[in-house]
Amino acid sequence: MTEEKKAKPRKDRLRAKKKTYKLTKRHVEMIRSQKGKKSVRKTAKWFQEQTHYIYKVSPSMVHHIFSGRRHAQKEDGVSIYDLIAEEVSDEELNNLDPKKINYD
């Protein structure tokens, strides 16, 4: 009855294998900084190298970050209080996207 002992993997390798991580703001900014400098595929490869192959991002995710579909910046919205203070006309209110209005 011999039991084979496997070597415990390093902690950073455990985290890399799960593939359930979320990108931090810093990671998104790193990817966004390469827009216009590198292609989508090269940016994905560059991100892997910069994070020492712990985090991996697919080229499609890089494309979505570049286009703003994923991890969009929240600063694009307009505050409802600013709209009230500016006395915006009815036409301009109808043209505004309700998703971009910040009600807080």
mmCIF file of C-alpha atoms in Angstrom:
data_model
loop_
_atom_site.group_PDB
_atom_site.id
_atom_site.type_symbol
_atom_site.label_atom_id
_atom_site.label_comp_id
_atom_site.label_asym_id
_atom_site.label_seq_id
_atom_site.Cartn_x
_atom_site.Cartn_y
_atom_site.Cartn_z
ATOM 1 C CA MET A 1 0.000 0.000 0.000
ATOM 2 C CA THR A 2 2.254 2.734 -1.181
ATOM 3 C CA GLU A 3 0.722 6.105 -1.595
ATOM 4 C CA GLU A 4 2.112 8.431 -4.176
ATOM 5 C CA LYS A 5 2.672 11.889 -2.832
ATOM 6 C CA LYS A 6 2.239 14.675 -5.280
ATOM 7 C CA ALA A 7 4.120 17.890 -4.812
ATOM 8 C CA LYS A 8 1.876 20.740 -3.756
ATOM 9 C CA PRO A 9 1.599 23.364 -6.490
ATOM 10 C CA ARG A 10 2.633 26.908 -5.708
ATOM 11 C CA LYS A 11 -0.117 29.293 -4.585
ATOM 12 C CA ASP A 12 0.181 31.505 -7.652
ATOM 13 C CA ARG A 13 -0.217 28.486 -9.937
ATOM 14 C CA LEU A 14 -3.367 27.420 -8.083
ATOM 15 C CA ARG A 15 -4.894 30.815 -8.729
ATOM 16 C CA ALA A 16 -3.920 30.638 -12.387
ATOM 17 C CA LYS A 17 -5.628 27.310 -12.917
ATOM 18 C CA LYS A 18 -9.047 28.331 -11.608
ATOM 19 C CA LYS A 19 -9.888 30.764 -14.409
ATOM 20 C CA THR A 20 -12.600 32.380 -12.295
ATOM 21 C CA TYR A 21 -10.792 35.605 -11.503
ATOM 22 C CA LYS A 22 -12.095 39.061 -12.273
ATOM 23 C CA LEU A 23 -9.983 41.730 -13.845
ATOM 24 C CA THR A 24 -9.076 44.550 -11.514
ATOM 25 C CA LYS A 25 -9.200 48.217 -12.505
ATOM 26 C CA ARG A 26 -5.426 48.137 -12.818
ATOM 27 C CA HIS A 27 -5.575 45.209 -15.242
ATOM 28 C CA VAL A 28 -8.242 46.898 -17.361
ATOM 29 C CA GLU A 29 -6.182 50.091 -17.480
ATOM 30 C CA MET A 30 -3.130 48.071 -18.533
ATOM 31 C CA ILE A 31 -5.090 46.585 -21.421
ATOM 32 C CA ARG A 32 -6.693 49.905 -22.348
ATOM 33 C CA SER A 33 -3.285 51.582 -22.472
ATOM 34 C CA GLN A 34 -2.330 49.394 -25.431
ATOM 35 C CA LYS A 35 -5.246 50.522 -27.611
ATOM 36 C CA GLY A 36 -3.872 51.869 -30.868
ATOM 37 C CA LYS A 37 -0.355 50.647 -30.080
ATOM 38 C CA LYS A 38 -0.774 46.906 -30.525
ATOM 39 C CA SER A 39 -3.232 44.570 -32.167
ATOM 40 C CA VAL A 40 -5.837 42.731 -30.135
ATOM 41 C CA ARG A 41 -3.948 39.425 -30.211
ATOM 42 C CA LYS A 42 -0.624 41.036 -29.367
ATOM 43 C CA THR A 43 -2.239 42.900 -26.481
ATOM 44 C CA ALA A 44 -3.632 39.623 -25.081
ATOM 45 C CA LYS A 45 -0.190 38.022 -25.316
ATOM 46 C CA TRP A 46 1.486 41.123 -23.823
ATOM 47 C CA PHE A 47 -0.944 41.065 -20.858
ATOM 48 C CA GLN A 48 -0.078 37.426 -20.142
ATOM 49 C CA GLU A 49 3.616 38.254 -20.167
ATOM 50 C CA GLN A 50 3.176 41.296 -17.913
ATOM 51 C CA THR A 51 1.277 39.259 -15.322
ATOM 52 C CA HIS A 52 3.829 36.412 -15.516
ATOM 53 C CA TYR A 53 1.254 34.065 -17.084
ATOM 54 C CA ILE A 54 -0.903 34.072 -13.949
ATOM 55 C CA TYR A 55 -3.739 35.953 -15.641
ATOM 56 C CA LYS A 56 -4.816 35.275 -19.192
ATOM 57 C CA VAL A 57 -7.230 37.247 -21.329
ATOM 58 C CA SER A 58 -8.689 36.130 -24.612
ATOM 59 C CA PRO A 59 -8.374 38.356 -27.677
ATOM 60 C CA SER A 60 -12.164 38.711 -27.764
ATOM 61 C CA MET A 61 -12.156 40.096 -24.201
ATOM 62 C CA VAL A 62 -9.437 42.569 -25.197
ATOM 63 C CA HIS A 63 -11.616 43.627 -28.131
ATOM 64 C CA HIS A 64 -14.606 44.121 -25.809
ATOM 65 C CA ILE A 65 -12.504 46.215 -23.417
ATOM 66 C CA PHE A 66 -11.236 48.341 -26.305
ATOM 67 C CA SER A 67 -14.746 48.901 -27.667
ATOM 68 C CA GLY A 68 -16.264 49.577 -24.237
ATOM 69 C CA ARG A 69 -18.674 46.639 -24.157
ATOM 70 C CA ARG A 70 -16.974 45.180 -21.092
ATOM 71 C CA HIS A 71 -15.481 47.076 -18.161
ATOM 72 C CA ALA A 72 -16.880 50.370 -19.427
ATOM 73 C CA GLN A 73 -15.873 53.485 -17.584
ATOM 74 C CA LYS A 74 -18.590 54.856 -15.318
ATOM 75 C CA GLU A 75 -17.577 58.487 -15.881
ATOM 76 C CA ASP A 76 -19.522 58.690 -19.151
ATOM 77 C CA GLY A 77 -22.808 59.311 -17.338
ATOM 78 C CA VAL A 78 -24.444 62.643 -16.568
ATOM 79 C CA SER A 79 -25.802 63.448 -13.137
ATOM 80 C CA ILE A 80 -29.540 64.149 -12.922
ATOM 81 C CA TYR A 81 -28.781 67.120 -10.688
ATOM 82 C CA ASP A 82 -26.565 68.661 -13.373
ATOM 83 C CA LEU A 83 -29.407 68.329 -15.887
ATOM 84 C CA ILE A 84 -31.837 70.062 -13.529
ATOM 85 C CA ALA A 85 -29.385 72.896 -12.823
ATOM 86 C CA GLU A 86 -28.695 73.460 -16.525
ATOM 87 C CA GLU A 87 -32.399 73.649 -17.398
ATOM 88 C CA VAL A 88 -32.095 71.326 -20.376
ATOM 89 C CA SER A 89 -34.751 71.610 -23.101
ATOM 90 C CA ASP A 90 -37.308 68.859 -23.737
ATOM 91 C CA GLU A 91 -35.694 67.884 -27.060
ATOM 92 C CA GLU A 92 -32.328 67.303 -25.420
ATOM 93 C CA LEU A 93 -33.951 65.262 -22.638
ATOM 94 C CA ASN A 94 -35.628 63.021 -25.217
ATOM 95 C CA ASN A 95 -32.292 62.477 -26.985
ATOM 96 C CA LEU A 96 -30.452 61.399 -23.799
ATOM 97 C CA ASP A 97 -29.902 57.729 -23.129
ATOM 98 C CA PRO A 98 -31.556 56.824 -19.787
ATOM 99 C CA LYS A 99 -28.762 54.312 -19.046
ATOM 100 C CA LYS A 100 -26.167 57.101 -19.052
ATOM 101 C CA ILE A 101 -27.984 59.246 -16.478
ATOM 102 C CA ASN A 102 -26.685 58.903 -12.937
ATOM 103 C CA TYR A 103 -29.557 59.183 -10.412
ATOM 104 C CA ASP A 104 -27.358 59.099 -7.295
#
